[in-house]
PDB file of C-alpha atoms in Angstrom:
ATOM      1  CA  UNK J   1     -30.340   0.343  69.373  1.00 70.00           C
ATOM      2  CA  UNK J   2     -27.546   2.075  67.498  1.00 71.00           C
ATOM      3  CA  UNK J   3     -26.697   1.077  63.939  1.00 90.00           C
ATOM      4  CA  UNK J   4     -23.374  -0.610  63.180  1.00 95.00           C
ATOM      5  CA  UNK J   5     -21.192  -0.569  60.059  1.00 96.00           C
ATOM      6  CA  UNK J   6     -18.805  -3.386  59.197  1.00 97.00           C
ATOM      7  CA  UNK J   7     -16.728  -4.240  56.123  1.00 97.00           C
ATOM      8  CA  UNK J   8     -18.448  -6.767  53.907  1.00 97.00           C
ATOM      9  CA  UNK J   9     -15.525  -9.171  53.801  1.00 97.00           C
ATOM     10  CA  UNK J  10     -11.968  -9.709  54.995  1.00 98.00           C
ATOM     11  CA  UNK J  11      -9.211 -12.273  54.547  1.00 98.00           C
ATOM     12  CA  UNK J  12      -6.613 -13.278  57.120  1.00 97.00           C
ATOM     13  CA  UNK J  13      -3.727 -15.721  56.950  1.00 97.00           C
ATOM     14  CA  UNK J  14      -3.915 -18.730  59.200  1.00 97.00           C
ATOM     15  CA  UNK J  15      -1.963 -18.194  62.411  1.00 97.00           C
ATOM     16  CA  UNK J  16      -2.097 -14.424  62.176  1.00 97.00           C
ATOM     17  CA  UNK J  17      -4.265 -12.101  64.225  1.00 98.00           C
ATOM     18  CA  UNK J  18      -7.604 -11.238  62.633  1.00 98.00           C
ATOM     19  CA  UNK J  19      -8.780  -7.699  63.404  1.00 98.00           C
ATOM     20  CA  UNK J  20     -12.422  -7.022  62.598  1.00 98.00           C
ATOM     21  CA  UNK J  21     -13.549  -3.389  62.825  1.00 98.00           C
ATOM     22  CA  UNK J  22     -16.991  -2.051  63.631  1.00 97.00           C
ATOM     23  CA  UNK J  23     -18.293   1.503  63.600  1.00 97.00           C
ATOM     24  CA  UNK J  24     -21.132   2.486  65.931  1.00 96.00           C
ATOM     25  CA  UNK J  25     -20.916   6.271  65.991  1.00 94.00           C
ATOM     26  CA  UNK J  26     -24.439   6.770  67.402  1.00 93.00           C
ATOM     27  CA  UNK J  27     -23.968   4.450  70.372  1.00 94.00           C
ATOM     28  CA  UNK J  28     -25.631   5.581  73.590  1.00 90.00           C
ATOM     29  CA  UNK J  29     -24.098   5.540  77.052  1.00 87.00           C
ATOM     30  CA  UNK J  30     -25.794   2.372  78.264  1.00 88.00           C
ATOM     31  CA  UNK J  31     -25.489   0.343  75.072  1.00 91.00           C
ATOM     32  CA  UNK J  32     -23.242  -2.694  74.982  1.00 92.00           C
ATOM     33  CA  UNK J  33     -21.225  -3.902  72.011  1.00 94.00           C
ATOM     34  CA  UNK J  34     -21.740  -7.598  71.265  1.00 94.00           C
ATOM     35  CA  UNK J  35     -19.993  -9.853  68.797  1.00 96.00           C
ATOM     36  CA  UNK J  36     -21.508 -13.048  67.431  1.00 97.00           C
ATOM     37  CA  UNK J  37     -20.282 -15.222  64.614  1.00 98.00           C
ATOM     38  CA  UNK J  38     -22.040 -17.638  62.321  1.00 97.00           C
ATOM     39  CA  UNK J  39     -20.212 -20.544  60.788  1.00 97.00           C
ATOM     40  CA  UNK J  40     -21.755 -21.899  57.603  1.00 93.00           C
ATOM     41  CA  UNK J  41     -25.021 -23.803  58.208  1.00 90.00           C
ATOM     42  CA  UNK J  42     -24.956 -23.164  61.945  1.00 95.00           C
ATOM     43  CA  UNK J  43     -26.741 -20.748  64.243  1.00 96.00           C
ATOM     44  CA  UNK J  44     -24.960 -17.640  65.539  1.00 97.00           C
ATOM     45  CA  UNK J  45     -22.479 -18.163  68.356  1.00 96.00           C
ATOM     46  CA  UNK J  46     -21.759 -15.598  71.059  1.00 95.00           C
ATOM     47  CA  UNK J  47     -18.140 -14.425  71.177  1.00 96.00           C
ATOM     48  CA  UNK J  48     -17.779 -11.496  73.557  1.00 95.00           C
ATOM     49  CA  UNK J  49     -19.375  -8.259  74.686  1.00 94.00           C
ATOM     50  CA  UNK J  50     -18.331  -5.052  76.419  1.00 93.00           C
ATOM     51  CA  UNK J  51     -19.498  -1.638  77.548  1.00 93.00           C
ATOM     52  CA  UNK J  52     -16.491   0.638  77.947  1.00 92.00           C
ATOM     53  CA  UNK J  53     -13.451  -1.355  78.952  1.00 88.00           C
ATOM     54  CA  UNK J  54     -11.539  -3.733  76.740  1.00 94.00           C
ATOM     55  CA  UNK J  55     -12.527  -7.338  77.276  1.00 96.00           C
ATOM     56  CA  UNK J  56     -10.779 -10.653  76.700  1.00 97.00           C
ATOM     57  CA  UNK J  57     -11.947 -14.227  76.911  1.00 96.00           C
ATOM     58  CA  UNK J  58     -10.783 -17.577  75.607  1.00 95.00           C
ATOM     59  CA  UNK J  59     -12.083 -16.809  72.124  1.00 95.00           C
ATOM     60  CA  UNK J  60     -11.185 -13.209  71.439  1.00 97.00           C
ATOM     61  CA  UNK J  61     -10.415  -9.691  72.617  1.00 98.00           C
ATOM     62  CA  UNK J  62     -12.664  -6.682  72.234  1.00 98.00           C
ATOM     63  CA  UNK J  63     -11.107  -3.249  71.992  1.00 98.00           C
ATOM     64  CA  UNK J  64     -13.511  -0.317  72.360  1.00 97.00           C
ATOM     65  CA  UNK J  65     -12.292   3.190  71.597  1.00 96.00           C
ATOM     66  CA  UNK J  66     -12.438   5.763  74.351  1.00 95.00           C
ATOM     67  CA  UNK J  67     -15.301   7.632  72.668  1.00 95.00           C
ATOM     68  CA  UNK J  68     -17.040   4.268  72.122  1.00 95.00           C
ATOM     69  CA  UNK J  69     -17.802   5.116  68.507  1.00 96.00           C
ATOM     70  CA  UNK J  70     -15.931   2.108  67.180  1.00 97.00           C
ATOM     71  CA  UNK J  71     -14.558  -1.225  68.279  1.00 97.00           C
ATOM     72  CA  UNK J  72     -12.324  -4.025  67.031  1.00 98.00           C
ATOM     73  CA  UNK J  73     -12.692  -7.732  67.573  1.00 98.00           C
ATOM     74  CA  UNK J  74      -9.349  -9.508  67.654  1.00 98.00           C
ATOM     75  CA  UNK J  75      -8.889 -13.215  67.072  1.00 98.00           C
ATOM     76  CA  UNK J  76      -5.269 -13.573  68.175  1.00 96.00           C
ATOM     77  CA  UNK J  77      -4.239 -16.679  66.229  1.00 95.00           C
ATOM     78  CA  UNK J  78      -6.769 -17.343  63.499  1.00 97.00           C
ATOM     79  CA  UNK J  79      -7.428 -20.918  62.426  1.00 97.00           C
ATOM     80  CA  UNK J  80      -9.392 -22.278  59.471  1.00 97.00           C
ATOM     81  CA  UNK J  81     -12.296 -22.950  61.862  1.00 96.00           C
ATOM     82  CA  UNK J  82     -12.609 -19.200  62.415  1.00 98.00           C
ATOM     83  CA  UNK J  83     -13.917 -18.746  58.871  1.00 98.00           C
ATOM     84  CA  UNK J  84     -17.411 -17.343  59.460  1.00 98.00           C
ATOM     85  CA  UNK J  85     -19.617 -14.263  59.258  1.00 98.00           C
ATOM     86  CA  UNK J  86     -18.949 -11.978  62.215  1.00 98.00           C
ATOM     87  CA  UNK J  87     -21.706  -9.696  63.470  1.00 97.00           C
ATOM     88  CA  UNK J  88     -21.157  -6.576  65.561  1.00 97.00           C
ATOM     89  CA  UNK J  89     -24.331  -5.662  67.474  1.00 95.00           C
ATOM     90  CA  UNK J  90     -25.089  -2.719  69.714  1.00 93.00           C
ATOM     91  CA  UNK J  91     -27.808  -3.260  72.264  1.00 90.00           C
ATOM     92  CA  UNK J  92     -29.100  -1.569  75.399  1.00 86.00           C
ATOM     93  CA  UNK J  93     -29.851  -3.780  78.402  1.00 80.00           C
ATOM     94  CA  UNK J  94     -33.074  -1.921  79.111  1.00 80.00           C
ATOM     95  CA  UNK J  95     -35.895  -4.000  80.507  1.00 75.00           C
ATOM     96  CA  UNK J  96     -37.969  -5.411  77.680  1.00 76.00           C
ATOM     97  CA  UNK J  97     -35.352  -4.799  74.994  1.00 81.00           C
ATOM     98  CA  UNK J  98     -34.536  -8.378  74.156  1.00 84.00           C
ATOM     99  CA  UNK J  99     -33.803  -8.057  70.461  1.00 88.00           C
ATOM    100  CA  UNK J 100     -30.430  -8.612  68.877  1.00 91.00           C
ATOM    101  CA  UNK J 101     -30.342  -6.536  65.696  1.00 92.00           C
ATOM    102  CA  UNK J 102     -27.987  -8.274  63.275  1.00 94.00           C
ATOM    103  CA  UNK J 103     -26.697  -6.460  60.220  1.00 90.00           C
ATOM    104  CA  UNK J 104     -25.074  -8.274  57.320  1.00 90.00           C
ATOM    105  CA  UNK J 105     -21.770  -8.723  59.177  1.00 96.00           C
ATOM    106  CA  UNK J 106     -18.225  -9.287  57.928  1.00 98.00           C
ATOM    107  CA  UNK J 107     -17.442 -12.480  56.080  1.00 98.00           C
ATOM    108  CA  UNK J 108     -14.013 -13.495  57.399  1.00 98.00           C
ATOM    109  CA  UNK J 109     -12.051 -16.034  55.380  1.00 98.00           C
ATOM    110  CA  UNK J 110      -8.958 -17.595  56.899  1.00 98.00           C
ATOM    111  CA  UNK J 111      -6.423 -18.442  54.218  1.00 97.00           C
ATOM    112  CA  UNK J 112      -4.198 -21.529  54.729  1.00 96.00           C
TER     113      UNK J 112
ATOM    114  CA  UNK D   1     -28.840 -32.394  75.027  1.00 53.00           C
ATOM    115  CA  UNK D   2     -26.569 -29.550  75.934  1.00 79.00           C
ATOM    116  CA  UNK D   3     -27.689 -27.072  73.305  1.00 94.00           C
ATOM    117  CA  UNK D   4     -30.796 -25.616  71.693  1.00 97.00           C
ATOM    118  CA  UNK D   5     -32.441 -28.235  69.522  1.00 97.00           C
ATOM    119  CA  UNK D   6     -34.643 -27.438  66.533  1.00 98.00           C
ATOM    120  CA  UNK D   7     -36.743 -29.852  64.540  1.00 97.00           C
ATOM    121  CA  UNK D   8     -37.047 -30.565  61.734  1.00 98.00           C
ATOM    122  CA  UNK D   9     -33.720 -29.433  60.336  1.00 97.00           C
ATOM    123  CA  UNK D  10     -35.293 -29.108  56.891  1.00 98.00           C
ATOM    124  CA  UNK D  11     -38.899 -28.699  55.845  1.00 98.00           C
ATOM    125  CA  UNK D  12     -40.284 -28.483  52.342  1.00 98.00           C
ATOM    126  CA  UNK D  13     -43.923 -27.527  52.028  1.00 98.00           C
ATOM    127  CA  UNK D  14     -46.315 -26.453  49.328  1.00 98.00           C
ATOM    128  CA  UNK D  15     -47.598 -22.926  49.070  1.00 98.00           C
ATOM    129  CA  UNK D  16     -50.745 -22.516  51.130  1.00 98.00           C
ATOM    130  CA  UNK D  17     -49.959 -25.297  53.604  1.00 98.00           C
ATOM    131  CA  UNK D  18     -49.590 -24.993  57.380  1.00 98.00           C
ATOM    132  CA  UNK D  19     -46.262 -25.738  59.089  1.00 98.00           C
ATOM    133  CA  UNK D  20     -45.011 -26.061  62.646  1.00 98.00           C
ATOM    134  CA  UNK D  21     -41.396 -25.626  63.675  1.00 98.00           C
ATOM    135  CA  UNK D  22     -40.235 -26.848  67.074  1.00 98.00           C
ATOM    136  CA  UNK D  23     -37.616 -25.503  69.450  1.00 98.00           C
ATOM    137  CA  UNK D  24     -36.254 -27.216  72.562  1.00 98.00           C
ATOM    138  CA  UNK D  25     -34.301 -24.632  74.554  1.00 96.00           C
ATOM    139  CA  UNK D  26     -31.487 -25.330  76.957  1.00 94.00           C
ATOM    140  CA  UNK D  27     -32.926 -26.760  80.161  1.00 93.00           C
ATOM    141  CA  UNK D  28     -33.643 -24.064  82.716  1.00 90.00           C
ATOM    142  CA  UNK D  29     -33.502 -21.173  80.277  1.00 91.00           C
ATOM    143  CA  UNK D  30     -36.467 -18.908  80.874  1.00 90.00           C
ATOM    144  CA  UNK D  31     -36.059 -16.693  77.811  1.00 92.00           C
ATOM    145  CA  UNK D  32     -36.669 -17.981  74.284  1.00 94.00           C
ATOM    146  CA  UNK D  33     -36.362 -16.176  70.956  1.00 96.00           C
ATOM    147  CA  UNK D  34     -37.279 -16.863  67.352  1.00 98.00           C
ATOM    148  CA  UNK D  35     -35.402 -15.275  64.455  1.00 98.00           C
ATOM    149  CA  UNK D  36     -35.674 -15.636  60.686  1.00 98.00           C
ATOM    150  CA  UNK D  37     -32.712 -15.511  58.327  1.00 97.00           C
ATOM    151  CA  UNK D  38     -33.035 -15.024  54.591  1.00 96.00           C
ATOM    152  CA  UNK D  39     -30.201 -15.866  52.240  1.00 93.00           C
ATOM    153  CA  UNK D  40     -27.315 -13.421  52.533  1.00 91.00           C
ATOM    154  CA  UNK D  41     -28.868 -11.522  55.410  1.00 94.00           C
ATOM    155  CA  UNK D  42     -28.377 -11.493  59.150  1.00 95.00           C
ATOM    156  CA  UNK D  43     -31.022 -13.008  61.425  1.00 96.00           C
ATOM    157  CA  UNK D  44     -34.143 -10.892  62.008  1.00 96.00           C
ATOM    158  CA  UNK D  45     -35.993 -10.933  65.310  1.00 96.00           C
ATOM    159  CA  UNK D  46     -39.494 -12.400  65.317  1.00 97.00           C
ATOM    160  CA  UNK D  47     -40.666 -12.982  68.896  1.00 96.00           C
ATOM    161  CA  UNK D  48     -39.446 -13.282  72.468  1.00 94.00           C
ATOM    162  CA  UNK D  49     -40.909 -15.375  75.291  1.00 94.00           C
ATOM    163  CA  UNK D  50     -40.249 -14.916  78.954  1.00 91.00           C
ATOM    164  CA  UNK D  51     -41.608 -18.078  80.530  1.00 90.00           C
ATOM    165  CA  UNK D  52     -44.904 -18.960  78.904  1.00 92.00           C
ATOM    166  CA  UNK D  53     -45.830 -15.504  77.702  1.00 91.00           C
ATOM    167  CA  UNK D  54     -44.872 -13.721  74.513  1.00 90.00           C
ATOM    168  CA  UNK D  55     -43.276 -10.567  75.898  1.00 89.00           C
ATOM    169  CA  UNK D  56     -42.443  -9.064  72.500  1.00 92.00           C
ATOM    170  CA  UNK D  57     -43.961 -10.229  69.211  1.00 95.00           C
ATOM    171  CA  UNK D  58     -43.182  -7.059  67.295  1.00 94.00           C
ATOM    172  CA  UNK D  59     -41.087  -8.909  64.711  1.00 95.00           C
ATOM    173  CA  UNK D  60     -43.798 -11.256  63.486  1.00 97.00           C
ATOM    174  CA  UNK D  61     -44.399 -10.158  59.886  1.00 96.00           C
ATOM    175  CA  UNK D  62     -48.161 -10.722  59.789  1.00 95.00           C
ATOM    176  CA  UNK D  63     -50.985 -12.678  61.374  1.00 96.00           C
ATOM    177  CA  UNK D  64     -50.083 -15.866  59.505  1.00 98.00           C
ATOM    178  CA  UNK D  65     -47.252 -16.279  62.007  1.00 98.00           C
ATOM    179  CA  UNK D  66     -47.908 -17.397  65.556  1.00 97.00           C
ATOM    180  CA  UNK D  67     -45.778 -18.943  68.295  1.00 98.00           C
ATOM    181  CA  UNK D  68     -46.547 -20.656  71.579  1.00 97.00           C
ATOM    182  CA  UNK D  69     -44.640 -21.852  74.609  1.00 97.00           C
ATOM    183  CA  UNK D  70     -47.366 -23.404  76.773  1.00 95.00           C
ATOM    184  CA  UNK D  71     -45.219 -24.854  79.565  1.00 94.00           C
ATOM    185  CA  UNK D  72     -42.378 -22.391  79.493  1.00 92.00           C
ATOM    186  CA  UNK D  73     -39.991 -24.798  77.814  1.00 95.00           C
ATOM    187  CA  UNK D  74     -40.572 -26.115  74.288  1.00 97.00           C
ATOM    188  CA  UNK D  75     -41.815 -23.568  71.763  1.00 98.00           C
ATOM    189  CA  UNK D  76     -43.567 -24.019  68.441  1.00 98.00           C
ATOM    190  CA  UNK D  77     -43.576 -21.479  65.626  1.00 98.00           C
ATOM    191  CA  UNK D  78     -46.653 -21.878  63.466  1.00 98.00           C
ATOM    192  CA  UNK D  79     -47.065 -20.516  59.958  1.00 98.00           C
ATOM    193  CA  UNK D  80     -50.440 -20.627  58.218  1.00 98.00           C
ATOM    194  CA  UNK D  81     -51.075 -20.402  54.486  1.00 98.00           C
ATOM    195  CA  UNK D  82     -47.381 -20.447  53.700  1.00 98.00           C
ATOM    196  CA  UNK D  83     -46.057 -18.291  50.882  1.00 97.00           C
ATOM    197  CA  UNK D  84     -42.869 -18.638  48.842  1.00 97.00           C
ATOM    198  CA  UNK D  85     -41.535 -15.540  50.581  1.00 97.00           C
ATOM    199  CA  UNK D  86     -41.616 -17.404  53.894  1.00 98.00           C
ATOM    200  CA  UNK D  87     -38.720 -19.551  52.692  1.00 98.00           C
ATOM    201  CA  UNK D  88     -35.830 -18.933  55.092  1.00 98.00           C
ATOM    202  CA  UNK D  89     -33.897 -20.445  57.972  1.00 98.00           C
ATOM    203  CA  UNK D  90     -35.825 -20.107  61.213  1.00 98.00           C
ATOM    204  CA  UNK D  91     -33.539 -19.863  64.232  1.00 98.00           C
ATOM    205  CA  UNK D  92     -34.417 -20.362  67.858  1.00 98.00           C
ATOM    206  CA  UNK D  93     -32.312 -19.101  70.766  1.00 96.00           C
ATOM    207  CA  UNK D  94     -32.557 -19.263  74.531  1.00 94.00           C
ATOM    208  CA  UNK D  95     -30.915 -17.537  77.456  1.00 91.00           C
ATOM    209  CA  UNK D  96     -30.834 -18.259  81.159  1.00 85.00           C
ATOM    210  CA  UNK D  97     -32.613 -15.043  81.996  1.00 76.00           C
ATOM    211  CA  UNK D  98     -33.720 -12.067  79.939  1.00 69.00           C
ATOM    212  CA  UNK D  99     -30.679 -10.945  78.011  1.00 67.00           C
ATOM    213  CA  UNK D 100     -29.614  -7.988  80.082  1.00 62.00           C
ATOM    214  CA  UNK D 101     -25.936  -8.044  79.301  1.00 57.00           C
ATOM    215  CA  UNK D 102     -25.711 -11.810  78.868  1.00 72.00           C
ATOM    216  CA  UNK D 103     -25.639 -14.080  75.856  1.00 86.00           C
ATOM    217  CA  UNK D 104     -28.152 -16.000  73.799  1.00 91.00           C
ATOM    218  CA  UNK D 105     -27.532 -19.575  72.634  1.00 94.00           C
ATOM    219  CA  UNK D 106     -28.789 -20.388  69.155  1.00 96.00           C
ATOM    220  CA  UNK D 107     -29.907 -23.647  67.616  1.00 97.00           C
ATOM    221  CA  UNK D 108     -28.859 -24.739  64.144  1.00 97.00           C
ATOM    222  CA  UNK D 109     -32.120 -23.648  62.643  1.00 97.00           C
ATOM    223  CA  UNK D 110     -34.887 -25.111  60.500  1.00 98.00           C
ATOM    224  CA  UNK D 111     -34.561 -24.464  56.783  1.00 98.00           C
ATOM    225  CA  UNK D 112     -38.073 -23.914  55.440  1.00 98.00           C
ATOM    226  CA  UNK D 113     -38.643 -24.083  51.697  1.00 98.00           C
ATOM    227  CA  UNK D 114     -42.054 -23.211  50.302  1.00 98.00           C
ATOM    228  CA  UNK D 115     -42.570 -24.474  46.764  1.00 97.00           C
TER     229      UNK D 115
END
């Protein structure tokens, strides 16, 4: 699975949109981009994933560049409960490849 | 319960002792995963079960670590002759089917401290 690069930390004001970038320049054609987050003392929580097209769900939006070498997770109206470590993961859905390879993620702090 | 349940939530053991960590996956989920998370790091894959069988145990660090899932539901991670370096949070996750392009649901983890 391709390696990802994320900023170590970010701050965002409460109520504003939080934009978390991720670089995955070596991504292969069949690899998906996943985002998970981990709130303090909890297990990781799935947010969203995508292959090529932009995706949106009730939690967030995922914008993937046309060349697929980078992506941005957008939390449209950040709240204090969104303070967490956010992990960008690239993974192929090949049979037998069941691992999620977490990096160190981005520590997002929402400022009141 | 609705989510993945792990017990105990905290475990303190002496170096050299044997420990067992339990995971109750979401009912009906056929795939089960164990991860280990050290302080300041992201979770690291240990082992994956599809049903009762360990389909991928490539992440187990050495032969002191072993996991079972005898009836395809509850899983136990077993660590023999614990070492201080085994101290970490051990996370269990499950998914309805093998991941494909779907999501895994994680428990809150067991914090293991070896003293």
